[in-house]
JSON list of C-alpha atoms in Angstrom, two decimals:
[
{"chain": "A", "resi": 30, "resn": "MET", "atom": "CA", "xyz": [41.00, 73.91, 111.33]},
{"chain": "A", "resi": 31, "resn": "LYS", "atom": "CA", "xyz": [42.35, 78.25, 113.35]},
{"chain": "A", "resi": 32, "resn": "LYS", "atom": "CA", "xyz": [41.67, 76.49, 116.69]},
{"chain": "A", "resi": 33, "resn": "LEU", "atom": "CA", "xyz": [43.51, 73.18, 116.62]},
{"chain": "A", "resi": 34, "resn": "PHE", "atom": "CA", "xyz": [46.34, 75.38, 114.55]},
{"chain": "A", "resi": 35, "resn": "ALA", "atom": "CA", "xyz": [46.12, 78.17, 117.52]},
{"chain": "A", "resi": 36, "resn": "ALA", "atom": "CA", "xyz": [46.11, 75.11, 120.07]},
{"chain": "A", "resi": 37, "resn": "ALA", "atom": "CA", "xyz": [49.38, 73.53, 118.17]},
{"chain": "A", "resi": 38, "resn": "VAL", "atom": "CA", "xyz": [51.54, 77.15, 118.75]},
{"chain": "A", "resi": 39, "resn": "GLY", "atom": "CA", "xyz": [49.72, 77.12, 122.38]},
{"chain": "A", "resi": 40, "resn": "ALA", "atom": "CA", "xyz": [51.55, 74.15, 123.33]},
{"chain": "A", "resi": 41, "resn": "VAL", "atom": "CA", "xyz": [55.14, 74.07, 121.87]},
{"chain": "A", "resi": 42, "resn": "VAL", "atom": "CA", "xyz": [55.57, 77.30, 123.18]},
{"chain": "A", "resi": 43, "resn": "ILE", "atom": "CA", "xyz": [54.12, 75.69, 126.49]},
{"chain": "A", "resi": 44, "resn": "THR", "atom": "CA", "xyz": [56.80, 73.36, 126.10]},
{"chain": "A", "resi": 45, "resn": "SER", "atom": "CA", "xyz": [59.37, 75.51, 125.06]},
{"chain": "A", "resi": 46, "resn": "GLY", "atom": "CA", "xyz": [58.87, 77.51, 128.10]},
{"chain": "A", "resi": 47, "resn": "ALA", "atom": "CA", "xyz": [59.29, 74.36, 129.78]},
{"chain": "A", "resi": 48, "resn": "PHE", "atom": "CA", "xyz": [62.11, 72.72, 128.47]},
{"chain": "A", "resi": 49, "resn": "ALA", "atom": "CA", "xyz": [64.17, 76.90, 129.48]},
{"chain": "A", "resi": 50, "resn": "ALA", "atom": "CA", "xyz": [62.85, 75.58, 133.16]},
{"chain": "A", "resi": 51, "resn": "ASN", "atom": "CA", "xyz": [64.47, 72.29, 133.14]},
{"chain": "A", "resi": 52, "resn": "GLY", "atom": "CA", "xyz": [67.05, 73.77, 131.36]},
{"chain": "A", "resi": 53, "resn": "GLN", "atom": "CA", "xyz": [67.50, 76.11, 134.49]},
{"chain": "A", "resi": 54, "resn": "GLN", "atom": "CA", "xyz": [67.92, 72.95, 135.99]},
{"chain": "A", "resi": 55, "resn": "VAL", "atom": "CA", "xyz": [70.75, 71.12, 134.70]},
{"chain": "A", "resi": 56, "resn": "PHE", "atom": "CA", "xyz": [72.77, 74.63, 134.35]},
{"chain": "A", "resi": 57, "resn": "MET", "atom": "CA", "xyz": [72.19, 75.19, 138.23]},
{"chain": "A", "resi": 58, "resn": "SER", "atom": "CA", "xyz": [72.64, 71.65, 138.91]},
{"chain": "A", "resi": 59, "resn": "LYS", "atom": "CA", "xyz": [76.05, 71.66, 136.51]},
{"chain": "A", "resi": 60, "resn": "GLY", "atom": "CA", "xyz": [76.64, 74.44, 138.72]},
{"chain": "A", "resi": 61, "resn": "CYS", "atom": "CA", "xyz": [77.23, 76.62, 135.07]},
{"chain": "A", "resi": 62, "resn": "GLY", "atom": "CA", "xyz": [76.93, 79.62, 136.97]},
{"chain": "A", "resi": 63, "resn": "ALA", "atom": "CA", "xyz": [79.71, 80.03, 138.76]},
{"chain": "A", "resi": 64, "resn": "CYS", "atom": "CA", "xyz": [81.22, 81.28, 135.67]},
{"chain": "A", "resi": 65, "resn": "HIS", "atom": "CA", "xyz": [78.16, 82.38, 134.11]},
{"chain": "A", "resi": 66, "resn": "GLN", "atom": "CA", "xyz": [75.91, 85.37, 134.40]},
{"chain": "A", "resi": 67, "resn": "ALA", "atom": "CA", "xyz": [73.15, 85.95, 132.84]},
{"chain": "A", "resi": 68, "resn": "SER", "atom": "CA", "xyz": [74.25, 89.48, 131.84]},
{"chain": "A", "resi": 69, "resn": "VAL", "atom": "CA", "xyz": [77.60, 89.93, 132.37]},
{"chain": "A", "resi": 70, "resn": "ASP", "atom": "CA", "xyz": [80.95, 88.76, 131.80]},
{"chain": "A", "resi": 71, "resn": "THR", "atom": "CA", "xyz": [82.96, 86.62, 134.58]},
{"chain": "A", "resi": 72, "resn": "VAL", "atom": "CA", "xyz": [84.47, 83.80, 134.10]},
{"chain": "A", "resi": 73, "resn": "GLY", "atom": "CA", "xyz": [82.95, 83.25, 131.09]},
{"chain": "A", "resi": 74, "resn": "PRO", "atom": "CA", "xyz": [80.60, 84.69, 129.16]},
{"chain": "A", "resi": 75, "resn": "ALA", "atom": "CA", "xyz": [77.29, 86.13, 129.64]},
{"chain": "A", "resi": 76, "resn": "LEU", "atom": "CA", "xyz": [74.39, 84.01, 128.81]},
{"chain": "A", "resi": 77, "resn": "LYS", "atom": "CA", "xyz": [73.14, 87.06, 126.64]},
{"chain": "A", "resi": 78, "resn": "LYS", "atom": "CA", "xyz": [76.07, 87.11, 125.07]},
{"chain": "A", "resi": 79, "resn": "ILE", "atom": "CA", "xyz": [76.46, 82.98, 124.39]},
{"chain": "A", "resi": 80, "resn": "ALA", "atom": "CA", "xyz": [72.71, 82.99, 122.91]},
{"chain": "A", "resi": 81, "resn": "LYS", "atom": "CA", "xyz": [72.85, 86.29, 120.82]},
{"chain": "A", "resi": 82, "resn": "THR", "atom": "CA", "xyz": [76.08, 84.54, 118.75]},
{"chain": "A", "resi": 83, "resn": "TYR", "atom": "CA", "xyz": [74.44, 80.92, 118.82]},
{"chain": "A", "resi": 84, "resn": "LYS", "atom": "CA", "xyz": [71.02, 82.52, 118.33]},
{"chain": "A", "resi": 85, "resn": "GLY", "atom": "CA", "xyz": [69.45, 80.26, 115.33]},
{"chain": "A", "resi": 86, "resn": "LYS", "atom": "CA", "xyz": [71.48, 77.69, 115.24]},
{"chain": "A", "resi": 87, "resn": "LYS", "atom": "CA", "xyz": [70.98, 75.68, 118.61]},
{"chain": "A", "resi": 88, "resn": "ALA", "atom": "CA", "xyz": [72.25, 72.64, 117.13]},
{"chain": "A", "resi": 89, "resn": "ASP", "atom": "CA", "xyz": [75.72, 74.18, 117.07]},
{"chain": "A", "resi": 90, "resn": "LEU", "atom": "CA", "xyz": [75.89, 75.07, 120.93]},
{"chain": "A", "resi": 91, "resn": "ILE", "atom": "CA", "xyz": [74.45, 70.88, 121.90]},
{"chain": "A", "resi": 92, "resn": "LYS", "atom": "CA", "xyz": [77.44, 70.19, 119.31]},
{"chain": "A", "resi": 93, "resn": "PHE", "atom": "CA", "xyz": [79.88, 73.07, 122.06]},
{"chain": "A", "resi": 94, "resn": "LEU", "atom": "CA", "xyz": [77.91, 71.60, 124.80]},
{"chain": "A", "resi": 95, "resn": "LYS", "atom": "CA", "xyz": [79.09, 68.14, 123.37]},
{"chain": "A", "resi": 96, "resn": "GLY", "atom": "CA", "xyz": [82.54, 68.77, 123.33]},
{"chain": "A", "resi": 97, "resn": "GLN", "atom": "CA", "xyz": [82.05, 68.03, 119.84]},
{"chain": "A", "resi": 98, "resn": "GLY", "atom": "CA", "xyz": [82.08, 72.29, 118.12]},
{"chain": "A", "resi": 99, "resn": "LYS", "atom": "CA", "xyz": [84.78, 74.80, 118.58]},
{"chain": "A", "resi": 100, "resn": "PRO", "atom": "CA", "xyz": [84.26, 77.77, 120.85]},
{"chain": "A", "resi": 101, "resn": "HIS", "atom": "CA", "xyz": [82.45, 80.84, 118.38]},
{"chain": "A", "resi": 102, "resn": "VAL", "atom": "CA", "xyz": [82.23, 83.44, 121.77]},
{"chain": "A", "resi": 103, "resn": "ASP", "atom": "CA", "xyz": [85.17, 84.16, 123.78]},
{"chain": "A", "resi": 104, "resn": "PRO", "atom": "CA", "xyz": [87.42, 82.01, 122.20]},
{"chain": "A", "resi": 105, "resn": "ALA", "atom": "CA", "xyz": [90.41, 83.39, 124.10]},
{"chain": "A", "resi": 106, "resn": "LYS", "atom": "CA", "xyz": [89.04, 82.12, 127.17]},
{"chain": "A", "resi": 107, "resn": "PHE", "atom": "CA", "xyz": [88.08, 77.97, 125.98]},
{"chain": "A", "resi": 108, "resn": "ALA", "atom": "CA", "xyz": [90.96, 77.03, 127.98]},
{"chain": "A", "resi": 109, "resn": "ILE", "atom": "CA", "xyz": [88.94, 78.03, 131.03]},
{"chain": "A", "resi": 110, "resn": "MET", "atom": "CA", "xyz": [86.16, 75.93, 129.74]},
{"chain": "A", "resi": 111, "resn": "ARG", "atom": "CA", "xyz": [87.99, 73.05, 128.07]},
{"chain": "A", "resi": 112, "resn": "PRO", "atom": "CA", "xyz": [87.51, 70.66, 131.55]},
{"chain": "A", "resi": 113, "resn": "GLN", "atom": "CA", "xyz": [83.98, 72.05, 132.00]},
{"chain": "A", "resi": 114, "resn": "LEU", "atom": "CA", "xyz": [82.40, 70.37, 128.27]},
{"chain": "A", "resi": 115, "resn": "ASN", "atom": "CA", "xyz": [83.64, 66.98, 130.68]},
{"chain": "A", "resi": 116, "resn": "THR", "atom": "CA", "xyz": [80.51, 67.51, 132.37]},
{"chain": "A", "resi": 117, "resn": "THR", "atom": "CA", "xyz": [78.28, 69.01, 130.07]},
{"chain": "A", "resi": 118, "resn": "LYS", "atom": "CA", "xyz": [79.32, 66.02, 127.38]},
{"chain": "A", "resi": 119, "resn": "GLY", "atom": "CA", "xyz": [78.07, 63.47, 129.50]},
{"chain": "A", "resi": 120, "resn": "LEU", "atom": "CA", "xyz": [74.23, 64.65, 129.68]},
{"chain": "A", "resi": 121, "resn": "PRO", "atom": "CA", "xyz": [71.40, 62.70, 128.09]},
{"chain": "A", "resi": 122, "resn": "LYS", "atom": "CA", "xyz": [70.11, 64.27, 124.66]},
{"chain": "A", "resi": 123, "resn": "ASP", "atom": "CA", "xyz": [66.79, 66.05, 126.73]},
{"chain": "A", "resi": 124, "resn": "GLN", "atom": "CA", "xyz": [69.18, 67.29, 129.18]},
{"chain": "A", "resi": 125, "resn": "LEU", "atom": "CA", "xyz": [70.92, 68.59, 126.36]},
{"chain": "A", "resi": 126, "resn": "GLU", "atom": "CA", "xyz": [67.51, 70.49, 124.67]},
{"chain": "A", "resi": 127, "resn": "ALA", "atom": "CA", "xyz": [66.99, 71.87, 128.16]},
{"chain": "A", "resi": 128, "resn": "LEU", "atom": "CA", "xyz": [69.95, 73.13, 128.66]},
{"chain": "A", "resi": 129, "resn": "ALA", "atom": "CA", "xyz": [70.59, 75.22, 124.76]},
{"chain": "A", "resi": 130, "resn": "ASP", "atom": "CA", "xyz": [67.05, 76.50, 125.02]},
{"chain": "A", "resi": 131, "resn": "PHE", "atom": "CA", "xyz": [68.19, 77.53, 127.97]},
{"chain": "A", "resi": 132, "resn": "ILE", "atom": "CA", "xyz": [70.64, 79.41, 127.28]},
{"chain": "A", "resi": 133, "resn": "LEU", "atom": "CA", "xyz": [68.79, 80.21, 124.53]},
{"chain": "A", "resi": 134, "resn": "SER", "atom": "CA", "xyz": [66.94, 82.16, 126.17]},
{"chain": "A", "resi": 135, "resn": "HIS", "atom": "CA", "xyz": [68.60, 84.31, 127.45]}
]
């Protein structure tokens, strides 16, 4: 039983890592890195700041990326992000999940 549990936990960890890696591909291909850096606020907030704000709130982050949620990070800069949501809100569910996992991994 312990071996089965350990294998299941390992599979979840590996799957989460894979989603984050796929999320990085989505992040890069959609041009998110033009405004968001890992640790430094630039045009947009740093990924670390976003991850800290949405820690434990992945569903809220996905809702925001779909254009259905209010901004929680730097709301004053939302006018810059609003047009970019056209890029993310049409993503398939698996890509949104992967993108959120990548952001939250920071």
